[in-house]
CSV table of N, CA and C in Angstrom, one decimal:
chain,number,residue,atom,x,y,z
A,10,MET,N,133.1,-61.0,-93.8
A,10,MET,CA,133.9,-60.7,-92.6
A,10,MET,C,133.1,-59.8,-91.7
A,11,ARG,N,132.4,-58.8,-92.2
A,11,ARG,CA,131.6,-57.8,-91.4
A,11,ARG,C,130.5,-58.6,-90.7
A,12,ILE,N,129.9,-59.5,-91.3
A,12,ILE,CA,128.8,-60.3,-90.7
A,12,ILE,C,129.3,-61.1,-89.6
A,13,LEU,N,130.4,-61.7,-89.8
A,13,LEU,CA,131.0,-62.5,-88.7
A,13,LEU,C,131.4,-61.7,-87.5
A,14,ILE,N,132.0,-60.5,-87.7
A,14,ILE,CA,132.3,-59.6,-86.6
A,14,ILE,C,131.0,-59.1,-85.9
A,15,ALA,N,130.0,-58.8,-86.7
A,15,ALA,CA,128.7,-58.4,-86.1
A,15,ALA,C,128.1,-59.5,-85.3
A,16,LEU,N,128.2,-60.7,-85.8
A,16,LEU,CA,127.6,-61.9,-85.0
A,16,LEU,C,128.4,-62.1,-83.7
A,17,LEU,N,129.7,-62.1,-83.8
A,17,LEU,CA,130.5,-62.2,-82.6
A,17,LEU,C,130.3,-61.1,-81.6
A,18,SER,N,130.2,-59.9,-82.1
A,18,SER,CA,130.0,-58.7,-81.2
A,18,SER,C,128.7,-58.8,-80.6
A,19,GLY,N,127.6,-59.1,-81.3
A,19,GLY,CA,126.3,-59.2,-80.8
A,19,GLY,C,126.1,-60.3,-79.8
A,20,GLY,N,126.8,-61.4,-80.1
A,20,GLY,CA,126.7,-62.5,-79.1
A,20,GLY,C,127.4,-62.2,-77.8
A,21,LEU,N,128.6,-61.5,-77.9
A,21,LEU,CA,129.3,-61.1,-76.7
A,21,LEU,C,128.4,-60.1,-75.9
A,22,PHE,N,127.8,-59.1,-76.6
A,22,PHE,CA,127.0,-58.1,-76.0
A,22,PHE,C,125.8,-58.8,-75.3
A,23,GLY,N,125.1,-59.7,-76.0
A,23,GLY,CA,124.0,-60.4,-75.4
A,23,GLY,C,124.3,-61.3,-74.2
A,24,ALA,N,125.5,-62.0,-74.3
A,24,ALA,CA,125.9,-62.7,-73.1
A,24,ALA,C,126.3,-61.9,-72.0
A,25,GLY,N,126.9,-60.7,-72.2
A,25,GLY,CA,127.2,-59.8,-71.2
A,25,GLY,C,125.9,-59.2,-70.5
A,26,LEU,N,124.9,-59.0,-71.3
A,26,LEU,CA,123.6,-58.5,-70.7
A,26,LEU,C,123.0,-59.5,-69.8
A,27,LEU,N,123.0,-60.8,-70.2
A,27,LEU,CA,122.4,-61.9,-69.4
A,27,LEU,C,123.2,-62.1,-68.2
A,28,ILE,N,124.5,-62.2,-68.3
A,28,ILE,CA,125.4,-62.5,-67.1
A,28,ILE,C,125.3,-61.4,-66.1
A,29,SER,N,125.3,-60.1,-66.6
A,29,SER,CA,125.3,-59.0,-65.7
A,29,SER,C,124.0,-58.7,-65.0
A,30,GLY,N,122.9,-59.3,-65.5
A,30,GLY,CA,121.6,-59.0,-64.9
A,30,GLY,C,120.9,-57.9,-65.6
A,31,MET,N,121.4,-57.3,-66.6
A,31,MET,CA,120.8,-56.1,-67.3
A,31,MET,C,119.4,-56.5,-67.9
A,32,THR,N,119.1,-57.8,-68.1
A,32,THR,CA,117.9,-58.2,-68.7
A,32,THR,C,116.8,-58.4,-67.6
A,33,ASP,N,117.2,-58.3,-66.3
A,33,ASP,CA,116.3,-58.4,-65.2
A,33,ASP,C,115.8,-57.1,-64.8
A,34,THR,N,114.5,-56.8,-65.1
A,34,THR,CA,113.9,-55.5,-64.8
A,34,THR,C,114.0,-55.1,-63.4
A,35,THR,N,113.8,-56.0,-62.5
A,35,THR,CA,113.9,-55.7,-61.0
A,35,THR,C,115.3,-55.2,-60.6
A,36,LYS,N,116.3,-55.8,-61.3
A,36,LYS,CA,117.7,-55.4,-61.0
A,36,LYS,C,117.9,-53.9,-61.5
A,37,VAL,N,117.4,-53.7,-62.7
A,37,VAL,CA,117.6,-52.3,-63.2
A,37,VAL,C,116.8,-51.3,-62.4
A,38,GLN,N,115.6,-51.6,-62.0
A,38,GLN,CA,114.8,-50.7,-61.2
A,38,GLN,C,115.4,-50.5,-59.8
A,39,GLY,N,116.0,-51.5,-59.3
A,39,GLY,CA,116.8,-51.4,-58.0
A,39,GLY,C,117.9,-50.4,-58.2
A,40,TRP,N,118.6,-50.4,-59.3
A,40,TRP,CA,119.7,-49.5,-59.6
A,40,TRP,C,119.1,-48.0,-59.6
A,41,LEU,N,117.9,-47.8,-60.1
A,41,LEU,CA,117.3,-46.5,-60.3
A,41,LEU,C,116.7,-46.0,-59.0
A,42,ASP,N,116.5,-46.9,-58.0
A,42,ASP,CA,115.8,-46.6,-56.8
A,42,ASP,C,116.8,-46.0,-55.7
A,43,VAL,N,117.3,-44.9,-56.0
A,43,VAL,CA,118.4,-44.3,-55.2
A,43,VAL,C,117.9,-43.9,-53.8
A,44,PHE,N,116.6,-43.7,-53.6
A,44,PHE,CA,116.1,-43.3,-52.3
A,44,PHE,C,115.4,-44.4,-51.6
A,45,GLY,N,115.5,-45.6,-52.1
A,45,GLY,CA,114.8,-46.8,-51.5
A,45,GLY,C,115.9,-47.9,-51.3
A,46,GLN,N,115.5,-49.0,-51.9
A,46,GLN,CA,116.4,-50.2,-51.8
A,46,GLN,C,117.4,-50.2,-53.0
A,47,TRP,N,118.3,-49.2,-52.9
A,47,TRP,CA,119.2,-49.0,-54.0
A,47,TRP,C,120.2,-50.2,-54.2
A,48,ASP,N,120.3,-50.7,-55.5
A,48,ASP,CA,121.2,-51.8,-55.8
A,48,ASP,C,122.4,-51.2,-56.7
A,49,PRO,N,123.6,-51.0,-56.1
A,49,PRO,CA,124.6,-50.3,-56.9
A,49,PRO,C,125.4,-51.2,-57.8
A,50,THR,N,125.0,-52.5,-57.9
A,50,THR,CA,125.9,-53.4,-58.7
A,50,THR,C,125.9,-53.1,-60.2
A,51,LEU,N,124.9,-52.5,-60.7
A,51,LEU,CA,125.0,-52.2,-62.1
A,51,LEU,C,126.0,-51.1,-62.5
A,52,ALA,N,126.5,-50.4,-61.5
A,52,ALA,CA,127.6,-49.5,-61.7
A,52,ALA,C,128.8,-50.2,-62.3
A,53,PHE,N,129.0,-51.4,-61.9
A,53,PHE,CA,130.1,-52.2,-62.5
A,53,PHE,C,129.8,-52.6,-63.9
A,54,VAL,N,128.6,-52.8,-64.3
A,54,VAL,CA,128.2,-53.1,-65.7
A,54,VAL,C,128.5,-51.8,-66.5
A,55,MET,N,128.1,-50.7,-66.0
A,55,MET,CA,128.3,-49.4,-66.8
A,55,MET,C,129.8,-49.1,-66.9
A,56,GLY,N,130.5,-49.3,-65.8
A,56,GLY,CA,132.0,-49.1,-65.9
A,56,GLY,C,132.6,-50.1,-66.8
A,57,GLY,N,132.1,-51.4,-66.8
A,57,GLY,CA,132.6,-52.4,-67.7
A,57,GLY,C,132.3,-52.1,-69.2
A,58,ALA,N,131.4,-51.2,-69.4
A,58,ALA,CA,131.2,-50.7,-70.8
A,58,ALA,C,131.9,-49.4,-71.1
A,59,ILE,N,131.9,-48.5,-70.2
A,59,ILE,CA,132.5,-47.2,-70.5
A,59,ILE,C,134.0,-47.2,-70.6
A,60,ILE,N,134.6,-48.0,-69.7
A,60,ILE,CA,136.1,-48.0,-69.7
A,60,ILE,C,136.7,-48.6,-71.0
A,61,PRO,N,136.2,-49.8,-71.4
A,61,PRO,CA,136.8,-50.3,-72.7
A,61,PRO,C,136.5,-49.4,-73.9
A,62,MET,N,135.3,-48.8,-73.8
A,62,MET,CA,134.9,-47.9,-75.0
A,62,MET,C,135.8,-46.7,-75.0
A,63,ALA,N,136.2,-46.1,-73.9
A,63,ALA,CA,137.1,-45.0,-73.8
A,63,ALA,C,138.5,-45.4,-74.3
A,64,VAL,N,138.9,-46.6,-74.0
A,64,VAL,CA,140.2,-47.1,-74.5
A,64,VAL,C,140.1,-47.3,-76.0
A,65,ALA,N,139.0,-47.9,-76.5
A,65,ALA,CA,138.8,-48.2,-77.9
A,65,ALA,C,138.9,-46.9,-78.7
A,66,TRP,N,138.2,-45.8,-78.2
A,66,TRP,CA,138.3,-44.5,-78.9
A,66,TRP,C,139.7,-44.0,-79.1
A,67,GLN,N,140.5,-44.2,-78.0
A,67,GLN,CA,141.9,-43.8,-78.1
A,67,GLN,C,142.7,-44.7,-79.1
A,68,LEU,N,142.4,-46.0,-79.1
A,68,LEU,CA,143.2,-46.9,-80.0
A,68,LEU,C,142.8,-46.7,-81.5
A,69,THR,N,141.6,-46.2,-81.8
A,69,THR,CA,141.2,-46.1,-83.2
A,69,THR,C,141.7,-44.9,-83.9
A,70,ARG,N,142.3,-44.0,-83.2
A,70,ARG,CA,142.8,-42.7,-83.8
A,70,ARG,C,143.8,-43.1,-84.9
A,71,GLY,N,143.5,-42.7,-86.1
A,71,GLY,CA,144.5,-42.9,-87.2
A,71,GLY,C,144.4,-44.3,-87.8
A,72,ARG,N,143.5,-45.1,-87.4
A,72,ARG,CA,143.4,-46.5,-87.9
A,72,ARG,C,142.1,-46.7,-88.7
A,73,LYS,N,142.1,-47.8,-89.4
A,73,LYS,CA,140.9,-48.1,-90.2
A,73,LYS,C,140.3,-49.4,-89.5
A,74,PRO,N,139.0,-49.6,-89.6
A,74,PRO,CA,138.3,-50.8,-89.1
A,74,PRO,C,138.8,-52.0,-89.9
A,75,LEU,N,138.8,-53.1,-89.2
A,75,LEU,CA,139.3,-54.4,-89.8
A,75,LEU,C,138.4,-54.8,-91.0
A,76,ALA,N,137.1,-54.5,-90.9
A,76,ALA,CA,136.2,-54.9,-92.0
A,76,ALA,C,136.0,-53.7,-93.0
A,77,GLY,N,136.8,-52.7,-93.0
A,77,GLY,CA,136.7,-51.6,-94.0
A,77,GLY,C,135.8,-50.4,-93.5
A,78,GLY,N,135.8,-49.4,-94.3
A,78,GLY,CA,135.1,-48.2,-93.9
A,78,GLY,C,135.9,-47.3,-93.0
A,79,ASN,N,135.2,-46.5,-92.2
A,79,ASN,CA,135.9,-45.6,-91.3
A,79,ASN,C,135.2,-45.7,-89.9
A,80,PHE,N,136.0,-45.4,-88.9
A,80,PHE,CA,135.4,-45.3,-87.5
A,80,PHE,C,134.6,-44.0,-87.5
A,81,PRO,N,133.5,-43.9,-86.8
A,81,PRO,CA,132.8,-42.7,-86.6
A,81,PRO,C,133.6,-41.7,-85.7
A,82,ALA,N,133.4,-40.4,-86.0
A,82,ALA,CA,134.1,-39.4,-85.2
A,82,ALA,C,133.4,-39.4,-83.8
A,83,PRO,N,134.2,-39.1,-82.7
A,83,PRO,CA,133.6,-39.0,-81.4
A,83,PRO,C,132.6,-37.9,-81.4
A,84,PRO,N,131.5,-38.1,-80.6
A,84,PRO,CA,130.5,-37.1,-80.6
A,84,PRO,C,131.0,-35.8,-79.9
A,85,LYS,N,130.4,-34.7,-80.3
A,85,LYS,CA,130.8,-33.4,-79.7
A,85,LYS,C,130.1,-33.3,-78.3
A,86,PRO,N,130.8,-32.9,-77.3
A,86,PRO,CA,130.3,-32.8,-75.9
A,86,PRO,C,129.4,-31.6,-75.7
A,87,GLU,N,128.3,-31.5,-76.5
A,87,GLU,CA,127.4,-30.4,-76.4
A,87,GLU,C,126.2,-30.8,-75.6
A,88,ILE,N,125.8,-29.9,-74.6
A,88,ILE,CA,124.6,-30.1,-73.9
A,88,ILE,C,123.6,-29.1,-74.4
A,89,ASP,N,122.6,-29.6,-75.2
A,89,ASP,CA,121.6,-28.7,-75.7
A,89,ASP,C,120.2,-29.3,-75.3
A,90,ARG,N,119.1,-28.6,-75.8
A,90,ARG,CA,117.8,-29.0,-75.4
A,90,ARG,C,117.4,-30.4,-75.9
A,91,ARG,N,118.0,-30.8,-77.1
A,91,ARG,CA,117.7,-32.1,-77.7
A,91,ARG,C,118.3,-33.2,-76.8
A,92,LEU,N,119.5,-33.0,-76.3
A,92,LEU,CA,120.2,-34.0,-75.4
A,92,LEU,C,119.4,-34.1,-74.1
A,93,VAL,N,119.0,-33.0,-73.5
A,93,VAL,CA,118.3,-33.0,-72.3
A,93,VAL,C,116.9,-33.6,-72.4
A,94,LEU,N,116.2,-33.3,-73.4
A,94,LEU,CA,114.9,-33.9,-73.7
A,94,LEU,C,115.0,-35.3,-74.0
A,95,GLY,N,115.9,-35.7,-74.9
A,95,GLY,CA,116.0,-37.1,-75.3
A,95,GLY,C,116.5,-38.0,-74.1
A,96,SER,N,117.4,-37.5,-73.3
A,96,SER,CA,117.9,-38.3,-72.2
A,96,SER,C,116.8,-38.4,-71.1
A,97,THR,N,116.0,-37.3,-70.9
A,97,THR,CA,114.9,-37.4,-70.0
A,97,THR,C,113.9,-38.4,-70.4
A,98,LEU,N,113.5,-38.4,-71.7
A,98,LEU,CA,112.5,-39.4,-72.2
A,98,LEU,C,113.1,-40.9,-72.1
A,99,PHE,N,114.4,-41.0,-72.5
A,99,PHE,CA,115.0,-42.3,-72.4
A,99,PHE,C,115.0,-42.8,-70.9
A,100,GLY,N,115.4,-41.9,-70.0
A,100,GLY,CA,115.5,-42.3,-68.6
A,100,GLY,C,114.2,-42.6,-68.0
A,101,ALA,N,113.1,-41.9,-68.4
A,101,ALA,CA,111.8,-42.2,-67.9
A,101,ALA,C,111.3,-43.5,-68.4
A,102,GLY,N,111.6,-43.8,-69.7
A,102,GLY,CA,111.2,-45.2,-70.2
A,102,GLY,C,112.0,-46.3,-69.5
A,103,TRP,N,113.3,-46.0,-69.3
A,103,TRP,CA,114.1,-47.0,-68.7
A,103,TRP,C,113.6,-47.3,-67.2
A,104,GLY,N,113.3,-46.2,-66.5
A,104,GLY,CA,112.9,-46.3,-65.2
A,104,GLY,C,111.5,-47.0,-65.0
A,105,LEU,N,110.6,-46.7,-65.9
A,105,LEU,CA,109.3,-47.2,-65.9
A,105,LEU,C,109.3,-48.7,-66.2
A,106,ALA,N,110.0,-49.1,-67.3
A,106,ALA,CA,110.0,-50.4,-67.8
A,106,ALA,C,111.1,-51.3,-67.2
A,107,GLY,N,112.2,-50.7,-66.8
A,107,GLY,CA,113.3,-51.4,-66.2
A,107,GLY,C,114.2,-52.0,-67.4
A,108,LEU,N,113.9,-51.5,-68.6
A,108,LEU,CA,114.7,-52.0,-69.7
A,108,LEU,C,115.2,-50.9,-70.6
A,109,CYS,N,116.3,-51.0,-71.2
A,109,CYS,CA,116.7,-50.1,-72.2
A,109,CYS,C,116.8,-50.9,-73.5
A,110,PRO,N,117.2,-50.2,-74.7
A,110,PRO,CA,117.1,-50.9,-76.0
A,110,PRO,C,117.8,-52.3,-76.1
A,111,GLY,N,119.0,-52.4,-75.7
A,111,GLY,CA,119.7,-53.6,-75.8
A,111,GLY,C,119.1,-54.8,-75.0
A,112,PRO,N,118.9,-54.6,-73.7
A,112,PRO,CA,118.2,-55.6,-73.0
A,112,PRO,C,116.8,-55.9,-73.4
A,113,SER,N,116.1,-54.9,-73.9
A,113,SER,CA,114.7,-55.2,-74.4
A,113,SER,C,114.7,-56.1,-75.6
A,114,ILE,N,115.7,-56.0,-76.5
A,114,ILE,CA,115.8,-56.9,-77.6
A,114,ILE,C,116.1,-58.3,-77.1
A,115,ALA,N,117.0,-58.4,-76.1
A,115,ALA,CA,117.4,-59.7,-75.5
A,115,ALA,C,116.2,-60.3,-74.8
A,116,SER,N,115.4,-59.5,-74.2
A,116,SER,CA,114.2,-60.0,-73.5
A,116,SER,C,113.1,-60.6,-74.3
A,117,LEU,N,113.2,-60.4,-75.6
A,117,LEU,CA,112.2,-60.9,-76.5
A,117,LEU,C,112.2,-62.5,-76.5
A,118,SER,N,113.3,-63.1,-76.2
A,118,SER,CA,113.3,-64.5,-76.2
A,118,SER,C,112.7,-65.1,-74.9
A,119,PHE,N,112.6,-64.3,-73.9
A,119,PHE,CA,112.0,-64.9,-72.6
A,119,PHE,C,111.1,-63.9,-71.9
A,120,GLY,N,110.9,-62.7,-72.4
A,120,GLY,CA,110.1,-61.7,-71.7
A,120,GLY,C,108.6,-61.8,-71.9
A,121,GLY,N,108.1,-62.6,-72.8
A,121,GLY,CA,106.7,-62.7,-73.0
A,121,GLY,C,106.1,-61.5,-73.6
A,122,LEU,N,104.8,-61.3,-73.4
A,122,LEU,CA,104.1,-60.2,-74.0
A,122,LEU,C,104.5,-58.9,-73.5
A,123,PRO,N,104.8,-58.6,-72.2
A,123,PRO,CA,105.3,-57.3,-71.8
A,123,PRO,C,106.6,-56.9,-72.5
A,124,GLY,N,107.5,-57.8,-72.7
A,124,GLY,CA,108.7,-57.5,-73.5
A,124,GLY,C,108.5,-57.1,-74.9
A,125,LEU,N,107.5,-57.8,-75.5
A,125,LEU,CA,107.2,-57.6,-76.9
A,125,LEU,C,106.5,-56.2,-77.0
A,126,ILE,N,105.6,-55.9,-76.1
A,126,ILE,CA,104.9,-54.6,-76.1
A,126,ILE,C,105.9,-53.5,-76.0
A,127,PHE,N,106.9,-53.6,-75.1
A,127,PHE,CA,107.9,-52.6,-74.9
A,127,PHE,C,108.7,-52.4,-76.2
A,128,VAL,N,109.1,-53.5,-76.8
A,128,VAL,CA,109.9,-53.3,-78.0
A,128,VAL,C,109.1,-52.7,-79.1
A,129,LEU,N,107.8,-53.0,-79.3
A,129,LEU,CA,107.0,-52.4,-80.3
A,129,LEU,C,106.8,-50.9,-80.0
A,130,ALA,N,106.6,-50.6,-78.7
A,130,ALA,CA,106.4,-49.2,-78.3
A,130,ALA,C,107.8,-48.4,-78.6
A,131,MET,N,108.9,-49.0,-78.3
A,131,MET,CA,110.2,-48.4,-78.5
A,131,MET,C,110.4,-48.2,-80.0
A,132,GLY,N,110.0,-49.2,-80.8
A,132,GLY,CA,110.1,-49.0,-82.3
A,132,GLY,C,109.2,-47.9,-82.8
A,133,ALA,N,108.0,-47.8,-82.3
A,133,ALA,CA,107.1,-46.7,-82.6
A,133,ALA,C,107.7,-45.4,-82.3
A,134,GLY,N,108.3,-45.3,-81.1
A,134,GLY,CA,109.0,-44.0,-80.7
A,134,GLY,C,110.1,-43.7,-81.6
A,135,MET,N,110.9,-44.7,-82.0
A,135,MET,CA,112.0,-44.4,-82.9
A,135,MET,C,111.5,-44.0,-84.3
A,136,LEU,N,110.3,-44.4,-84.7
A,136,LEU,CA,109.8,-44.0,-86.0
A,136,LEU,C,109.2,-42.6,-86.0
A,137,ILE,N,108.6,-42.2,-84.9
A,137,ILE,CA,108.0,-40.9,-84.8
A,137,ILE,C,109.0,-39.8,-84.4
A,138,ALA,N,110.1,-40.2,-83.8
A,138,ALA,CA,111.1,-39.2,-83.3
A,138,ALA,C,111.7,-38.3,-84.5
A,139,PRO,N,112.1,-38.8,-85.6
A,139,PRO,CA,112.6,-37.9,-86.6
A,139,PRO,C,111.6,-36.8,-87.1
A,140,PRO,N,110.4,-37.2,-87.5
A,140,PRO,CA,109.5,-36.2,-87.9
A,140,PRO,C,109.1,-35.2,-86.8
A,141,LEU,N,109.0,-35.7,-85.6
A,141,LEU,CA,108.7,-34.9,-84.4
A,141,LEU,C,109.9,-33.9,-84.2
A,142,LYS,N,111.1,-34.4,-84.3
A,142,LYS,CA,112.3,-33.5,-84.1
A,142,LYS,C,112.3,-32.4,-85.2
A,143,ALA,N,112.0,-32.8,-86.4
A,143,ALA,CA,112.0,-31.8,-87.5
A,143,ALA,C,110.9,-30.7,-87.2
A,144,ARG,N,109.7,-31.2,-86.8
A,144,ARG,CA,108.6,-30.2,-86.5
A,144,ARG,C,109.0,-29.3,-85.3
A,145,LEU,N,109.6,-29.9,-84.3
A,145,LEU,CA,110.0,-29.0,-83.1
A,145,LEU,C,111.1,-28.1,-83.5
A,146,ASP,N,112.1,-28.5,-84.4
A,146,ASP,CA,113.1,-27.6,-84.8
A,146,ASP,C,112.6,-26.5,-85.7
A,147,ARG,N,111.5,-26.7,-86.4
A,147,ARG,CA,110.9,-25.6,-87.2
A,147,ARG,C,110.2,-24.6,-86.3
A,148,MET,N,109.6,-25.1,-85.2
A,148,MET,CA,108.9,-24.3,-84.2
A,148,MET,C,109.9,-23.4,-83.4
A,149,VAL,N,110.9,-24.1,-82.9
A,149,VAL,CA,111.9,-23.5,-82.0
A,149,VAL,C,113.3,-23.9,-82.5
A,150,PRO,N,114.0,-23.1,-83.3
A,150,PRO,CA,115.3,-23.6,-83.7
A,150,PRO,C,116.2,-24.0,-82.6
A,151,ALA,N,117.0,-25.0,-82.8
A,151,ALA,CA,118.0,-25.5,-81.8
A,151,ALA,C,119.0,-24.5,-81.5
A,152,GLU,N,119.5,-24.5,-80.3
A,152,GLU,CA,120.5,-23.5,-79.9
A,152,GLU,C,121.8,-23.8,-80.5
């Protein structure tokens, strides 16, 4: 049952990425170009993700997932150096490449070599992040 739910959810997510234009790097870069040819249309994509997720968090209180296990707890709204540094790096990568993790995976089917290089670099970043975080935390403890 979990695999079927994951397959349906992933298919819905991928279709949404394609239909919304999130896999088009020029569209994403246009969204980020607030001082130039700004394209505000991706605000609807973000709202289309944030609003249902906010409703879903409210509906899951006191319930169990259909496929078993537990829902994760909502994250704590803490702004610390890890959040600021991580979001800065994420945003820089998003702005330079015009892709974030979900669309980059979707772009593997049509993005050619640049899409593959981005996904490999993203994977390398994900692999080095935990040991780098541990090292930074030893040097300067988190607030």
